[in-house]
PDB file of C-alpha atoms in Angstrom:
ATOM      1  CA  MET R 715       0.000   0.000   0.000  1.00 52.00           C
ATOM      2  CA  GLN R 716       2.761   2.442   0.960  1.00 53.00           C
ATOM      3  CA  ASN R 717       4.530   1.790  -2.360  1.00 49.00           C
ATOM      4  CA  TYR R 718       1.505   2.821  -4.368  1.00 52.00           C
ATOM      5  CA  ILE R 719       1.053   5.988  -2.326  1.00 53.00           C
ATOM      6  CA  LEU R 720       4.690   6.813  -3.063  1.00 51.00           C
ATOM      7  CA  VAL R 721       4.035   6.270  -6.768  1.00 50.00           C
ATOM      8  CA  LEU R 722       1.090   8.680  -6.604  1.00 55.00           C
ATOM      9  CA  LEU R 723       3.183  11.311  -4.832  1.00 55.00           C
ATOM     10  CA  LEU R 724       5.974  10.780  -7.357  1.00 52.00           C
ATOM     11  CA  PHE R 725       3.586  11.446 -10.212  1.00 56.00           C
ATOM     12  CA  ILE R 726       2.531  14.756  -8.625  1.00 56.00           C
ATOM     13  CA  THR R 727       6.192  15.699  -8.089  1.00 55.00           C
ATOM     14  CA  THR R 728       7.002  14.815 -11.700  1.00 53.00           C
ATOM     15  CA  ILE R 729       4.268  17.162 -12.936  1.00 58.00           C
ATOM     16  CA  ASN R 730       5.673  19.988 -10.827  1.00 55.00           C
ATOM     17  CA  ALA R 731       9.162  19.331 -12.183  1.00 52.00           C
ATOM     18  CA  GLN R 732       7.904  19.346 -15.765  1.00 54.00           C
ATOM     19  CA  GLN R 733       6.211  22.697 -15.284  1.00 53.00           C
ATOM     20  CA  ARG R 734       9.393  24.209 -13.865  1.00 51.00           C
ATOM     21  CA  ASN R 735      11.298  23.064 -16.952  1.00 52.00           C
ATOM     22  CA  ASP R 736       8.901  24.696 -19.437  1.00 53.00           C
ATOM     23  CA  THR R 737      10.286  27.565 -21.481  1.00 41.00           C
ATOM     24  CA  LEU R 738       9.768  30.878 -19.651  1.00 39.00           C
ATOM     25  CA  THR R 739       8.220  33.823 -21.494  1.00 38.00           C
ATOM     26  CA  ASN R 740       7.968  37.514 -20.687  1.00 38.00           C
ATOM     27  CA  VAL R 741       5.178  38.703 -18.427  1.00 37.00           C
ATOM     28  CA  SER R 742       2.595  40.726 -20.363  1.00 36.00           C
ATOM     29  CA  ILE R 743       1.033  43.942 -19.062  1.00 34.00           C
ATOM     30  CA  ASP R 744      -2.660  43.795 -18.199  1.00 41.00           C
ATOM     31  CA  THR R 745      -4.077  46.336 -20.677  1.00 37.00           C
ATOM     32  CA  LEU R 746      -7.557  47.030 -21.961  1.00 35.00           C
ATOM     33  CA  ARG R 747      -6.689  45.640 -25.360  1.00 38.00           C
ATOM     34  CA  SER R 748      -4.690  42.476 -25.909  1.00 41.00           C
ATOM     35  CA  SER R 749      -1.617  42.465 -28.105  1.00 41.00           C
ATOM     36  CA  PRO R 750      -1.758  40.647 -31.470  1.00 41.00           C
ATOM     37  CA  ASN R 751       0.082  37.678 -29.967  1.00 45.00           C
ATOM     38  CA  THR R 752      -2.291  37.217 -27.051  1.00 46.00           C
ATOM     39  CA  SER R 753      -1.110  33.711 -26.288  1.00 45.00           C
ATOM     40  CA  LYS R 754       2.617  33.486 -25.691  1.00 53.00           C
ATOM     41  CA  SER R 755       2.641  29.751 -25.161  1.00 61.00           C
ATOM     42  CA  GLN R 756       3.873  28.153 -28.351  1.00 73.00           C
ATOM     43  CA  PHE R 757       3.140  24.563 -29.264  1.00 77.00           C
ATOM     44  CA  GLY R 758       5.951  22.120 -28.547  1.00 81.00           C
ATOM     45  CA  TYR R 759       5.910  18.356 -28.763  1.00 85.00           C
ATOM     46  CA  LYS R 760       7.847  18.069 -25.498  1.00 89.00           C
ATOM     47  CA  GLN R 761       4.884  19.611 -23.723  1.00 91.00           C
ATOM     48  CA  LEU R 762       2.835  16.561 -24.702  1.00 94.00           C
ATOM     49  CA  ILE R 763       5.093  14.089 -22.893  1.00 95.00           C
ATOM     50  CA  ILE R 764       3.847  14.384 -19.312  1.00 95.00           C
ATOM     51  CA  PRO R 765       0.098  14.680 -20.002  1.00 97.00           C
ATOM     52  CA  GLY R 766       0.421  12.002 -22.680  1.00 97.00           C
ATOM     53  CA  MET R 767       2.050   9.607 -20.217  1.00 97.00           C
ATOM     54  CA  LEU R 768      -0.610  10.270 -17.587  1.00 97.00           C
ATOM     55  CA  ILE R 769      -3.491   9.791 -20.011  1.00 98.00           C
ATOM     56  CA  GLY R 770      -1.795   6.728 -21.488  1.00 98.00           C
ATOM     57  CA  TYR R 771      -1.400   5.158 -18.044  1.00 97.00           C
ATOM     58  CA  GLY R 772      -5.107   5.629 -17.413  1.00 97.00           C
ATOM     59  CA  PHE R 773      -6.112   4.033 -20.700  1.00 97.00           C
ATOM     60  CA  VAL R 774      -3.749   1.105 -20.224  1.00 97.00           C
ATOM     61  CA  GLY R 775      -5.281   0.610 -16.791  1.00 97.00           C
ATOM     62  CA  LEU R 776      -8.677  -0.015 -18.355  1.00 97.00           C
ATOM     63  CA  ASN R 777      -7.538  -3.487 -19.423  1.00 96.00           C
ATOM     64  CA  ASN R 778      -4.304  -4.114 -17.542  1.00 97.00           C
ATOM     65  CA  LYS R 779      -4.677  -6.574 -14.661  1.00 96.00           C
ATOM     66  CA  TRP R 780      -1.579  -5.337 -12.816  1.00 97.00           C
ATOM     67  CA  ILE R 781      -2.803  -1.720 -12.786  1.00 97.00           C
ATOM     68  CA  GLN R 782      -6.303  -2.825 -11.812  1.00 96.00           C
ATOM     69  CA  SER R 783      -4.859  -4.881  -8.972  1.00 96.00           C
ATOM     70  CA  ALA R 784      -2.826  -1.883  -7.825  1.00 96.00           C
ATOM     71  CA  ASP R 785      -5.954   0.281  -7.980  1.00 97.00           C
ATOM     72  CA  LYS R 786      -7.823  -2.167  -5.773  1.00 95.00           C
ATOM     73  CA  GLU R 787      -4.993  -2.361  -3.262  1.00 95.00           C
ATOM     74  CA  VAL R 788      -4.902   1.426  -2.907  1.00 94.00           C
ATOM     75  CA  ARG R 789      -8.679   1.508  -2.625  1.00 94.00           C
ATOM     76  CA  ASN R 790      -8.633  -1.097   0.147  1.00 92.00           C
ATOM     77  CA  GLY R 791      -6.180   1.054   2.057  1.00 90.00           C
ATOM     78  CA  PHE R 792      -8.407   4.119   1.800  1.00 87.00           C
ATOM     79  CA  LYS R 793     -11.944   2.749   2.018  1.00 79.00           C
ATOM     80  CA  ASN R 794     -12.107   2.807   5.808  1.00 81.00           C
ATOM     81  CA  ASN R 795     -10.894   6.402   6.052  1.00 80.00           C
ATOM     82  CA  THR R 796     -13.211   9.220   7.060  1.00 84.00           C
ATOM     83  CA  HIS R 797     -14.696  10.822   3.958  1.00 89.00           C
ATOM     84  CA  THR R 798     -14.345  14.527   3.288  1.00 91.00           C
ATOM     85  CA  SER R 799     -16.226  17.110   1.240  1.00 94.00           C
ATOM     86  CA  ILE R 800     -13.270  19.465   0.853  1.00 96.00           C
ATOM     87  CA  ASP R 801     -12.642  18.163  -2.660  1.00 96.00           C
ATOM     88  CA  GLN R 802     -15.888  19.843  -3.744  1.00 96.00           C
ATOM     89  CA  PHE R 803     -14.123  23.173  -3.199  1.00 97.00           C
ATOM     90  CA  THR R 804     -10.414  22.541  -3.774  1.00 97.00           C
ATOM     91  CA  LEU R 805     -10.957  21.769  -7.458  1.00 97.00           C
ATOM     92  CA  TYR R 806     -11.762  25.477  -7.951  1.00 98.00           C
ATOM     93  CA  VAL R 807      -8.876  26.867  -5.889  1.00 98.00           C
ATOM     94  CA  PRO R 808      -6.084  26.934  -8.530  1.00 98.00           C
ATOM     95  CA  ALA R 809      -8.183  28.762 -11.137  1.00 98.00           C
ATOM     96  CA  ALA R 810      -9.690  31.124  -8.555  1.00 98.00           C
ATOM     97  CA  THR R 811      -6.157  32.004  -7.443  1.00 98.00           C
ATOM     98  CA  VAL R 812      -5.425  33.470 -10.886  1.00 98.00           C
ATOM     99  CA  TYR R 813      -8.232  35.978 -10.509  1.00 97.00           C
ATOM    100  CA  ALA R 814      -7.454  36.625  -6.847  1.00 98.00           C
ATOM    101  CA  LEU R 815      -3.828  37.456  -7.642  1.00 97.00           C
ATOM    102  CA  ASN R 816      -4.886  39.841 -10.385  1.00 96.00           C
ATOM    103  CA  ALA R 817      -7.383  41.451  -8.034  1.00 96.00           C
ATOM    104  CA  ILE R 818      -4.632  42.313  -5.547  1.00 97.00           C
ATOM    105  CA  GLY R 819      -2.346  43.666  -8.255  1.00 96.00           C
ATOM    106  CA  VAL R 820      -0.123  40.701  -9.107  1.00 96.00           C
ATOM    107  CA  LYS R 821      -0.326  40.746 -12.899  1.00 95.00           C
ATOM    108  CA  GLY R 822      -0.250  37.531 -14.880  1.00 95.00           C
ATOM    109  CA  LYS R 823       0.459  36.866 -18.534  1.00 95.00           C
ATOM    110  CA  HIS R 824      -2.914  37.901 -19.937  1.00 95.00           C
ATOM    111  CA  ASN R 825      -5.550  40.519 -19.310  1.00 95.00           C
ATOM    112  CA  PHE R 826      -8.979  39.681 -17.880  1.00 95.00           C
ATOM    113  CA  LYS R 827     -10.657  39.079 -21.226  1.00 94.00           C
ATOM    114  CA  ASP R 828      -7.945  36.845 -22.655  1.00 95.00           C
ATOM    115  CA  ARG R 829      -7.383  34.741 -19.572  1.00 97.00           C
ATOM    116  CA  THR R 830     -11.136  34.247 -19.199  1.00 96.00           C
ATOM    117  CA  VAL R 831     -11.444  33.083 -22.798  1.00 96.00           C
ATOM    118  CA  ILE R 832      -8.499  30.716 -22.287  1.00 97.00           C
ATOM    119  CA  PHE R 833      -9.918  29.280 -19.072  1.00 98.00           C
ATOM    120  CA  ALA R 834     -13.381  28.891 -20.605  1.00 97.00           C
ATOM    121  CA  SER R 835     -11.857  27.119 -23.613  1.00 97.00           C
ATOM    122  CA  ALA R 836      -9.870  24.764 -21.389  1.00 98.00           C
ATOM    123  CA  THR R 837     -12.942  23.998 -19.309  1.00 97.00           C
ATOM    124  CA  LEU R 838     -15.016  23.316 -22.415  1.00 97.00           C
ATOM    125  CA  ILE R 839     -12.375  21.010 -23.903  1.00 97.00           C
ATOM    126  CA  SER R 840     -11.925  19.084 -20.657  1.00 98.00           C
ATOM    127  CA  ASN R 841     -15.657  18.785 -19.936  1.00 97.00           C
ATOM    128  CA  ILE R 842     -16.413  17.419 -23.397  1.00 98.00           C
ATOM    129  CA  THR R 843     -13.511  14.968 -23.144  1.00 98.00           C
ATOM    130  CA  VAL R 844     -14.464  13.744 -19.674  1.00 98.00           C
ATOM    131  CA  LYS R 845     -18.145  13.407 -20.525  1.00 97.00           C
ATOM    132  CA  TYR R 846     -17.369  11.398 -23.666  1.00 98.00           C
ATOM    133  CA  LEU R 847     -14.894   9.078 -21.917  1.00 98.00           C
ATOM    134  CA  LYS R 848     -17.237   8.451 -19.005  1.00 98.00           C
ATOM    135  CA  SER R 849     -20.027   7.410 -21.357  1.00 97.00           C
ATOM    136  CA  ALA R 850     -17.696   5.357 -23.562  1.00 97.00           C
ATOM    137  CA  THR R 851     -15.728   3.415 -20.939  1.00 97.00           C
ATOM    138  CA  HIS R 852     -18.434   2.582 -18.338  1.00 96.00           C
ATOM    139  CA  VAL R 853     -15.944   1.972 -15.527  1.00 97.00           C
ATOM    140  CA  THR R 854     -17.667   1.208 -12.217  1.00 97.00           C
ATOM    141  CA  ARG R 855     -16.710   3.457  -9.328  1.00 97.00           C
ATOM    142  CA  PRO R 856     -14.992   1.854  -6.314  1.00 96.00           C
ATOM    143  CA  ASN R 857     -18.158   2.327  -4.259  1.00 93.00           C
ATOM    144  CA  GLY R 858     -20.104   0.405  -6.913  1.00 94.00           C
ATOM    145  CA  LEU R 859     -22.851   3.011  -7.216  1.00 92.00           C
ATOM    146  CA  VAL R 860     -22.452   4.095 -10.841  1.00 96.00           C
ATOM    147  CA  ASP R 861     -20.389   3.230 -13.921  1.00 96.00           C
ATOM    148  CA  ASN R 862     -18.858   6.595 -14.838  1.00 97.00           C
ATOM    149  CA  SER R 863     -15.617   6.443 -12.895  1.00 97.00           C
ATOM    150  CA  PHE R 864     -13.116   7.010 -15.723  1.00 98.00           C
ATOM    151  CA  PRO R 865     -11.691   9.629 -15.733  1.00 98.00           C
ATOM    152  CA  SER R 866     -12.043  11.713 -12.571  1.00 98.00           C
ATOM    153  CA  GLY R 867     -13.908  14.912 -13.426  1.00 98.00           C
ATOM    154  CA  HIS R 868     -12.936  16.634 -10.174  1.00 98.00           C
ATOM    155  CA  THR R 869      -9.267  15.889 -10.727  1.00 98.00           C
ATOM    156  CA  THR R 870      -9.485  17.032 -14.337  1.00 98.00           C
ATOM    157  CA  ALA R 871     -11.010  20.361 -13.293  1.00 98.00           C
ATOM    158  CA  ALA R 872      -8.400  20.843 -10.568  1.00 98.00           C
ATOM    159  CA  PHE R 873      -5.531  20.248 -12.998  1.00 98.00           C
ATOM    160  CA  VAL R 874      -7.117  22.521 -15.616  1.00 98.00           C
ATOM    161  CA  GLY R 875      -6.897  25.247 -12.981  1.00 98.00           C
ATOM    162  CA  ALA R 876      -3.396  24.268 -11.878  1.00 98.00           C
ATOM    163  CA  GLU R 877      -2.008  24.423 -15.416  1.00 98.00           C
ATOM    164  CA  PHE R 878      -3.882  27.714 -15.918  1.00 98.00           C
ATOM    165  CA  LEU R 879      -2.250  29.138 -12.777  1.00 98.00           C
ATOM    166  CA  TRP R 880       1.150  27.860 -13.908  1.00 97.00           C
ATOM    167  CA  GLN R 881       0.899  29.343 -17.380  1.00 97.00           C
ATOM    168  CA  GLU R 882      -0.235  32.729 -16.103  1.00 97.00           C
ATOM    169  CA  TYR R 883       2.307  33.075 -13.292  1.00 97.00           C
ATOM    170  CA  LYS R 884       5.352  30.951 -14.086  1.00 96.00           C
ATOM    171  CA  ASP R 885       7.238  34.123 -15.047  1.00 95.00           C
ATOM    172  CA  VAL R 886       6.372  35.755 -11.736  1.00 96.00           C
ATOM    173  CA  SER R 887       7.240  32.810  -9.481  1.00 96.00           C
ATOM    174  CA  ILE R 888       7.300  29.053 -10.012  1.00 95.00           C
ATOM    175  CA  TRP R 889       5.850  28.622  -6.536  1.00 97.00           C
ATOM    176  CA  TYR R 890       2.413  29.705  -7.693  1.00 97.00           C
ATOM    177  CA  GLY R 891       2.428  26.749 -10.072  1.00 96.00           C
ATOM    178  CA  VAL R 892       3.845  24.386  -7.486  1.00 96.00           C
ATOM    179  CA  GLY R 893       1.115  25.407  -5.066  1.00 97.00           C
ATOM    180  CA  GLY R 894      -1.569  24.959  -7.707  1.00 98.00           C
ATOM    181  CA  PHE R 895      -0.432  21.474  -8.644  1.00 98.00           C
ATOM    182  CA  THR R 896      -0.141  20.504  -4.990  1.00 97.00           C
ATOM    183  CA  VAL R 897      -3.776  21.499  -4.408  1.00 98.00           C
ATOM    184  CA  ALA R 898      -4.833  19.676  -7.578  1.00 98.00           C
ATOM    185  CA  GLY R 899      -2.964  16.546  -6.495  1.00 97.00           C
ATOM    186  CA  ALA R 900      -4.564  16.754  -3.063  1.00 97.00           C
ATOM    187  CA  THR R 901      -7.967  16.956  -4.752  1.00 98.00           C
ATOM    188  CA  GLY R 902      -7.200  13.706  -6.545  1.00 97.00           C
ATOM    189  CA  VAL R 903      -6.140  12.013  -3.323  1.00 96.00           C
ATOM    190  CA  MET R 904      -9.365  13.122  -1.653  1.00 96.00           C
ATOM    191  CA  ARG R 905     -11.330  11.498  -4.471  1.00 96.00           C
ATOM    192  CA  LEU R 906      -9.581   8.258  -3.489  1.00 95.00           C
ATOM    193  CA  ILE R 907     -10.359   8.797   0.183  1.00 94.00           C
ATOM    194  CA  ASN R 908     -14.012   9.373  -0.691  1.00 95.00           C
ATOM    195  CA  ASP R 909     -14.088   6.048  -2.559  1.00 95.00           C
ATOM    196  CA  ARG R 910     -15.192   7.794  -5.765  1.00 96.00           C
ATOM    197  CA  HIS R 911     -12.298   6.912  -8.065  1.00 97.00           C
ATOM    198  CA  TRP R 912      -9.478   4.510  -8.802  1.00 97.00           C
ATOM    199  CA  VAL R 913      -5.883   5.721  -8.967  1.00 97.00           C
ATOM    200  CA  SER R 914      -5.879   5.283 -12.761  1.00 97.00           C
ATOM    201  CA  ASP R 915      -8.946   7.562 -12.966  1.00 98.00           C
ATOM    202  CA  ILE R 916      -7.058  10.212 -11.026  1.00 98.00           C
ATOM    203  CA  ILE R 917      -3.904   9.983 -13.112  1.00 98.00           C
ATOM    204  CA  ALA R 918      -5.804  10.120 -16.398  1.00 98.00           C
ATOM    205  CA  GLY R 919      -7.844  13.084 -15.149  1.00 98.00           C
ATOM    206  CA  ALA R 920      -4.655  14.970 -14.293  1.00 98.00           C
ATOM    207  CA  GLY R 921      -3.298  14.406 -17.784  1.00 98.00           C
ATOM    208  CA  ILE R 922      -6.540  15.478 -19.449  1.00 98.00           C
ATOM    209  CA  GLY R 923      -6.694  18.627 -17.320  1.00 98.00           C
ATOM    210  CA  ILE R 924      -3.125  19.651 -18.138  1.00 98.00           C
ATOM    211  CA  LEU R 925      -3.480  18.901 -21.843  1.00 98.00           C
ATOM    212  CA  SER R 926      -6.834  20.710 -22.108  1.00 98.00           C
ATOM    213  CA  THR R 927      -5.336  23.903 -20.721  1.00 98.00           C
ATOM    214  CA  LYS R 928      -2.252  23.663 -22.920  1.00 97.00           C
ATOM    215  CA  ALA R 929      -4.540  23.204 -25.922  1.00 97.00           C
ATOM    216  CA  ALA R 930      -6.560  26.272 -24.892  1.00 97.00           C
ATOM    217  CA  TYR R 931      -3.397  28.384 -24.878  1.00 97.00           C
ATOM    218  CA  TRP R 932      -2.289  27.050 -28.255  1.00 95.00           C
ATOM    219  CA  LEU R 933      -5.717  27.687 -29.764  1.00 95.00           C
ATOM    220  CA  HIS R 934      -6.261  31.075 -28.144  1.00 94.00           C
ATOM    221  CA  PRO R 935      -5.079  33.287 -31.038  1.00 93.00           C
ATOM    222  CA  PHE R 936      -7.510  31.470 -33.342  1.00 92.00           C
ATOM    223  CA  VAL R 937     -10.375  31.591 -30.815  1.00 91.00           C
ATOM    224  CA  ASN R 938      -9.666  35.241 -30.081  1.00 87.00           C
ATOM    225  CA  ARG R 939      -9.878  36.166 -33.767  1.00 87.00           C
ATOM    226  CA  ILE R 940     -13.198  34.361 -34.089  1.00 87.00           C
ATOM    227  CA  LEU R 941     -14.724  35.992 -31.009  1.00 85.00           C
ATOM    228  CA  PHE R 942     -13.246  39.484 -31.123  1.00 81.00           C
ATOM    229  CA  GLY R 943     -11.408  39.981 -34.413  1.00 74.00           C
ATOM    230  CA  ARG R 944     -14.063  42.077 -36.141  1.00 62.00           C
ATOM    231  CA  GLU R 945     -14.968  43.942 -32.966  1.00 57.00           C
ATOM    232  CA  GLU R 946     -11.377  45.006 -32.285  1.00 56.00           C
ATOM    233  CA  LYS R 947     -10.864  45.974 -35.923  1.00 57.00           C
ATOM    234  CA  LYS R 948     -13.967  48.162 -35.796  1.00 61.00           C
ATOM    235  CA  ILE R 949     -12.815  49.826 -32.581  1.00 57.00           C
ATOM    236  CA  LEU R 950      -9.392  50.556 -34.076  1.00 55.00           C
ATOM    237  CA  GLN R 951     -10.966  52.023 -37.213  1.00 62.00           C
ATOM    238  CA  CYS R 952     -13.220  54.307 -35.142  1.00 65.00           C
ATOM    239  CA  PHE R 953     -10.257  55.382 -33.009  1.00 56.00           C
ATOM    240  CA  TYR R 954      -8.200  56.118 -36.132  1.00 60.00           C
ATOM    241  CA  HIS R 955     -10.935  58.276 -37.657  1.00 61.00           C
ATOM    242  CA  PHE R 956     -11.396  60.103 -34.362  1.00 56.00           C
ATOM    243  CA  ILE R 957      -7.671  60.931 -34.207  1.00 56.00           C
ATOM    244  CA  MET R 958      -7.613  62.076 -37.845  1.00 57.00           C
ATOM    245  CA  GLU R 959     -10.637  64.336 -37.331  1.00 61.00           C
ATOM    246  CA  THR R 960      -9.412  65.933 -34.111  1.00 52.00           C
ATOM    247  CA  LYS R 961      -5.737  66.496 -34.963  1.00 50.00           C
ATOM    248  CA  PRO R 962      -4.582  70.054 -35.728  1.00 50.00           C
ATOM    249  CA  GLY R 963      -6.026  71.056 -39.063  1.00 47.00           C
ATOM    250  CA  GLY R 964      -8.645  68.320 -38.932  1.00 44.00           C
ATOM    251  CA  VAL R 965     -12.359  68.698 -38.506  1.00 39.00           C
ATOM    252  CA  LEU R 966     -13.539  68.634 -34.896  1.00 36.00           C
TER     253      LEU R 966
END
C-alpha cells in the first residue's frame, strides 16, 4: 500500500518538475486591449510528454490486470478512512487564485478578457472529453454506485486550474504553479479517500486537465480572432478616424 502511495506522490512531483522546466516567457502587461500575440505559449511536442504519459497510463489501466490490482490495493487502504467534502471546493482553488492574484495587483500573462477566454476554452475542452470518456468506458466506481468512474472529473477540473495558474504566473514565481499542482494533487487524493475513483482515474484526469489547458493556450489566437477579431478591428478604425478628425487642421 505504501509503495503505491509513493508512486502517486511521485507522479505529482514529476508534474511539478515538468512545469518548472517549461520555457519561460515575458510577463505581459494587463491592458484594456490584448496584443496581437495574445497567447505566448507556443506549441511544442515536449509539452505533450507528461500529459500524454498520464493519459496513457489511465487508458492502459482499463484493461491491464496489474494496474487494476494496484488500484484495488490502494482503494482497500483508503476505504475505511473518514470521507471529506473538501474536494468539492479545492478543485476550484487553482483557477480562482489566478483571478485573486490579479485582483490584488499581481499581474499575470494575460488581461482579464484573454485569460477568461483561455480558461473557458480549457474547461469546455476538458468537460467534453471527460463526458465522452465516461459514457464510452463505463468503468464502475470503487463504491459500486455508478459506472462513470473514468476519468475523474474533479481531478481534471483541478488540474485545468493548476495548469492555468502555472501558465499565467510561471514568469512571476514558479511557486504559484507548485502550489496549484499541490492542491490539484490533493484533490485527486481526496477522491480516493471518498471512494469515488481509482488511482488510474485520477492519473488520467490529471493528464486530461493539463493537456486541455495547454490546448486552450495554443488555440487562443484562433479563438480570439473568431470571437473578437471584427470587434477590435472596428474599434481601431473608429479610433483612427477620431484621431484624424481631431488632430490640428482636422475637422472637430
